[in-house]
Amino acid sequence: MEITSQIDVLLSRNILNGYLIATGFLFILFFLLLVMINKKRQVSKRKKIIIITTISLFLSIVSIISYVLLEMFYWKE
């Protein structure tokens, strides 16, 4: 029984690390998308700031919710 619980803890930590890496890649992808949009058509500075804050707030809320869900369902210590 003890070995399976240790395997569960290791798997949950690997899932969490993979999730954090994926959210980091999402941040980079959205930033590159924003840069490409800005190069194609000129966006005002105010709109750019609003877009950046909206995307970052959305991603941070999603990452916090997913972290809490992962902690609730996968951490078995």
mmCIF file of N, CA and C in Angstrom, residues 9-66:
data_model
loop_
_atom_site.group_PDB
_atom_site.id
_atom_site.type_symbol
_atom_site.label_atom_id
_atom_site.label_comp_id
_atom_site.label_asym_id
_atom_site.label_seq_id
_atom_site.Cartn_x
_atom_site.Cartn_y
_atom_site.Cartn_z
ATOM 1 N N VAL A 9 1.959 10.019 -5.458
ATOM 2 C CA VAL A 9 2.521 11.334 -5.156
ATOM 3 C C VAL A 9 3.502 11.758 -6.250
ATOM 4 N N LEU A 10 4.356 10.820 -6.704
ATOM 5 C CA LEU A 10 5.298 11.148 -7.765
ATOM 6 C C LEU A 10 4.584 11.503 -9.063
ATOM 7 N N LEU A 11 3.548 10.739 -9.415
ATOM 8 C CA LEU A 11 2.790 11.034 -10.628
ATOM 9 C C LEU A 11 2.115 12.387 -10.541
ATOM 10 N N SER A 12 1.547 12.711 -9.373
ATOM 11 C CA SER A 12 0.858 13.999 -9.252
ATOM 12 C C SER A 12 1.855 15.145 -9.350
ATOM 13 N N ARG A 13 3.047 14.981 -8.787
ATOM 14 C CA ARG A 13 4.051 16.042 -8.903
ATOM 15 C C ARG A 13 4.510 16.200 -10.345
ATOM 16 N N ASN A 14 4.651 15.084 -11.076
ATOM 17 C CA ASN A 14 5.029 15.174 -12.489
ATOM 18 C C ASN A 14 3.943 15.849 -13.309
ATOM 19 N N ILE A 15 2.670 15.529 -13.012
ATOM 20 C CA ILE A 15 1.558 16.175 -13.709
ATOM 21 C C ILE A 15 1.569 17.665 -13.426
ATOM 22 N N LEU A 16 1.812 18.041 -12.168
ATOM 23 C CA LEU A 16 1.824 19.454 -11.801
ATOM 24 C C LEU A 16 2.976 20.191 -12.474
ATOM 25 N N ASN A 17 4.154 19.575 -12.497
ATOM 26 C CA ASN A 17 5.299 20.208 -13.170
ATOM 27 C C ASN A 17 5.031 20.371 -14.665
ATOM 28 N N GLY A 18 4.457 19.356 -15.286
ATOM 29 C CA GLY A 18 4.112 19.452 -16.699
ATOM 30 C C GLY A 18 3.089 20.545 -16.949
ATOM 31 N N TYR A 19 2.139 20.671 -16.039
ATOM 32 C CA TYR A 19 1.134 21.713 -16.200
ATOM 33 C C TYR A 19 1.764 23.101 -16.094
ATOM 34 N N LEU A 20 2.662 23.288 -15.146
ATOM 35 C CA LEU A 20 3.299 24.594 -14.990
ATOM 36 C C LEU A 20 4.151 24.941 -16.209
ATOM 37 N N ILE A 21 4.832 23.948 -16.770
ATOM 38 C CA ILE A 21 5.615 24.183 -17.986
ATOM 39 C C ILE A 21 4.680 24.553 -19.143
ATOM 40 N N ALA A 22 3.540 23.866 -19.238
ATOM 41 C CA ALA A 22 2.582 24.162 -20.316
ATOM 42 C C ALA A 22 2.019 25.575 -20.184
ATOM 43 N N THR A 23 1.731 26.016 -18.969
ATOM 44 C CA THR A 23 1.220 27.384 -18.817
ATOM 45 C C THR A 23 2.296 28.402 -19.179
ATOM 46 N N GLY A 24 3.548 28.101 -18.877
ATOM 47 C CA GLY A 24 4.626 28.992 -19.286
ATOM 48 C C GLY A 24 4.708 29.115 -20.797
ATOM 49 N N PHE A 25 4.563 27.977 -21.496
ATOM 50 C CA PHE A 25 4.553 28.015 -22.954
ATOM 51 C C PHE A 25 3.351 28.804 -23.482
ATOM 52 N N LEU A 26 2.205 28.681 -22.801
ATOM 53 C CA LEU A 26 1.033 29.449 -23.219
ATOM 54 C C LEU A 26 1.277 30.945 -23.084
ATOM 55 N N PHE A 27 1.929 31.365 -21.987
ATOM 56 C CA PHE A 27 2.258 32.779 -21.828
ATOM 57 C C PHE A 27 3.131 33.254 -22.992
ATOM 58 N N ILE A 28 4.147 32.469 -23.334
ATOM 59 C CA ILE A 28 5.051 32.846 -24.426
ATOM 60 C C ILE A 28 4.299 32.891 -25.757
ATOM 61 N N LEU A 29 3.416 31.902 -25.989
ATOM 62 C CA LEU A 29 2.650 31.869 -27.228
ATOM 63 C C LEU A 29 1.741 33.084 -27.368
ATOM 64 N N PHE A 30 1.046 33.437 -26.290
ATOM 65 C CA PHE A 30 0.166 34.602 -26.356
ATOM 66 C C PHE A 30 0.954 35.887 -26.545
ATOM 67 N N PHE A 31 2.119 35.966 -25.937
ATOM 68 C CA PHE A 31 2.949 37.160 -26.118
ATOM 69 C C PHE A 31 3.409 37.274 -27.572
ATOM 70 N N LEU A 32 3.846 36.159 -28.172
ATOM 71 C CA LEU A 32 4.256 36.181 -29.573
ATOM 72 C C LEU A 32 3.087 36.513 -30.495
ATOM 73 N N LEU A 33 1.895 35.998 -30.171
ATOM 74 C CA LEU A 33 0.707 36.317 -30.952
ATOM 75 C C LEU A 33 0.401 37.808 -30.883
ATOM 76 N N LEU A 34 0.557 38.375 -29.706
ATOM 77 C CA LEU A 34 0.317 39.813 -29.531
ATOM 78 C C LEU A 34 1.321 40.629 -30.339
ATOM 79 N N VAL A 35 2.578 40.199 -30.350
ATOM 80 C CA VAL A 35 3.603 40.897 -31.135
ATOM 81 C C VAL A 35 3.281 40.825 -32.624
ATOM 82 N N MET A 36 2.823 39.650 -33.104
ATOM 83 C CA MET A 36 2.483 39.505 -34.516
ATOM 84 C C MET A 36 1.286 40.381 -34.879
ATOM 85 N N ILE A 37 0.279 40.438 -34.002
ATOM 86 C CA ILE A 37 -0.882 41.293 -34.261
ATOM 87 C C ILE A 37 -0.448 42.750 -34.323
ATOM 88 N N ASN A 38 0.443 43.126 -33.431
ATOM 89 C CA ASN A 38 0.900 44.513 -33.383
ATOM 90 C C ASN A 38 1.671 44.883 -34.648
ATOM 91 N N LYS A 39 2.436 43.950 -35.212
ATOM 92 C CA LYS A 39 3.220 44.251 -36.410
ATOM 93 C C LYS A 39 2.334 44.394 -37.642
ATOM 94 N N LYS A 40 1.253 43.599 -37.717
ATOM 95 C CA LYS A 40 0.402 43.641 -38.908
ATOM 96 C C LYS A 40 -0.412 44.926 -38.968
ATOM 97 N N ARG A 41 -1.004 45.324 -37.851
ATOM 98 C CA ARG A 41 -1.752 46.579 -37.845
ATOM 99 C C ARG A 41 -1.407 47.327 -36.574
ATOM 100 N N GLN A 42 -1.312 48.602 -36.689
ATOM 101 C CA GLN A 42 -0.914 49.409 -35.538
ATOM 102 C C GLN A 42 -2.047 49.462 -34.514
ATOM 103 N N VAL A 43 -1.728 49.017 -33.313
ATOM 104 C CA VAL A 43 -2.687 49.035 -32.223
ATOM 105 C C VAL A 43 -2.253 50.125 -31.259
ATOM 106 N N SER A 44 -3.227 50.859 -30.741
ATOM 107 C CA SER A 44 -2.879 51.932 -29.805
ATOM 108 C C SER A 44 -2.296 51.343 -28.523
ATOM 109 N N LYS A 45 -1.526 52.166 -27.827
ATOM 110 C CA LYS A 45 -0.848 51.693 -26.626
ATOM 111 C C LYS A 45 -1.857 51.259 -25.557
ATOM 112 N N ARG A 46 -2.936 52.003 -25.460
ATOM 113 C CA ARG A 46 -3.950 51.683 -24.448
ATOM 114 C C ARG A 46 -4.594 50.331 -24.742
ATOM 115 N N LYS A 47 -4.933 50.081 -26.018
ATOM 116 C CA LYS A 47 -5.521 48.785 -26.385
ATOM 117 C C LYS A 47 -4.548 47.644 -26.133
ATOM 118 N N LYS A 48 -3.269 47.891 -26.420
ATOM 119 C CA LYS A 48 -2.250 46.868 -26.206
ATOM 120 C C LYS A 48 -2.164 46.496 -24.729
ATOM 121 N N ILE A 49 -2.173 47.499 -23.867
ATOM 122 C CA ILE A 49 -2.099 47.246 -22.429
ATOM 123 C C ILE A 49 -3.334 46.482 -21.953
ATOM 124 N N ILE A 50 -4.501 46.855 -22.485
ATOM 125 C CA ILE A 50 -5.735 46.155 -22.110
ATOM 126 C C ILE A 50 -5.676 44.695 -22.556
ATOM 127 N N ILE A 51 -5.175 44.449 -23.778
ATOM 128 C CA ILE A 51 -5.073 43.065 -24.279
ATOM 129 C C ILE A 51 -4.102 42.254 -23.431
ATOM 130 N N ILE A 52 -2.947 42.832 -23.107
ATOM 131 C CA ILE A 52 -1.944 42.117 -22.308
ATOM 132 C C ILE A 52 -2.497 41.784 -20.927
ATOM 133 N N THR A 53 -3.130 42.758 -20.269
ATOM 134 C CA THR A 53 -3.650 42.493 -18.923
ATOM 135 C C THR A 53 -4.782 41.478 -18.951
ATOM 136 N N THR A 54 -5.637 41.545 -19.978
ATOM 137 C CA THR A 54 -6.734 40.579 -20.072
ATOM 138 C C THR A 54 -6.197 39.165 -20.263
ATOM 139 N N ILE A 55 -5.242 38.995 -21.163
ATOM 140 C CA ILE A 55 -4.683 37.662 -21.410
ATOM 141 C C ILE A 55 -3.962 37.145 -20.169
ATOM 142 N N SER A 56 -3.165 37.999 -19.521
ATOM 143 C CA SER A 56 -2.423 37.534 -18.353
ATOM 144 C C SER A 56 -3.354 37.219 -17.182
ATOM 145 N N LEU A 57 -4.405 38.031 -16.999
ATOM 146 C CA LEU A 57 -5.373 37.725 -15.938
ATOM 147 C C LEU A 57 -6.095 36.414 -16.214
ATOM 148 N N PHE A 58 -6.501 36.207 -17.452
ATOM 149 C CA PHE A 58 -7.180 34.965 -17.806
ATOM 150 C C PHE A 58 -6.284 33.755 -17.566
ATOM 151 N N LEU A 59 -5.034 33.836 -18.013
ATOM 152 C CA LEU A 59 -4.116 32.704 -17.836
ATOM 153 C C LEU A 59 -3.796 32.467 -16.370
ATOM 154 N N SER A 60 -3.648 33.527 -15.592
ATOM 155 C CA SER A 60 -3.349 33.329 -14.176
ATOM 156 C C SER A 60 -4.542 32.730 -13.441
ATOM 157 N N ILE A 61 -5.767 33.160 -13.777
ATOM 158 C CA ILE A 61 -6.950 32.574 -13.144
ATOM 159 C C ILE A 61 -7.072 31.098 -13.505
ATOM 160 N N VAL A 62 -6.847 30.766 -14.784
ATOM 161 C CA VAL A 62 -6.916 29.365 -15.211
ATOM 162 C C VAL A 62 -5.848 28.536 -14.510
ATOM 163 N N SER A 63 -4.633 29.080 -14.378
ATOM 164 C CA SER A 63 -3.571 28.313 -13.730
ATOM 165 C C SER A 63 -3.851 28.119 -12.241
ATOM 166 N N ILE A 64 -4.411 29.141 -11.582
ATOM 167 C CA ILE A 64 -4.732 28.999 -10.157
ATOM 168 C C ILE A 64 -5.830 27.955 -9.952
ATOM 169 N N ILE A 65 -6.881 28.015 -10.785
ATOM 170 C CA ILE A 65 -7.977 27.048 -10.663
ATOM 171 C C ILE A 65 -7.472 25.631 -10.928
ATOM 172 N N SER A 66 -6.653 25.467 -11.963
ATOM 173 C CA SER A 66 -6.139 24.130 -12.278
ATOM 174 C C SER A 66 -5.200 23.621 -11.192
#
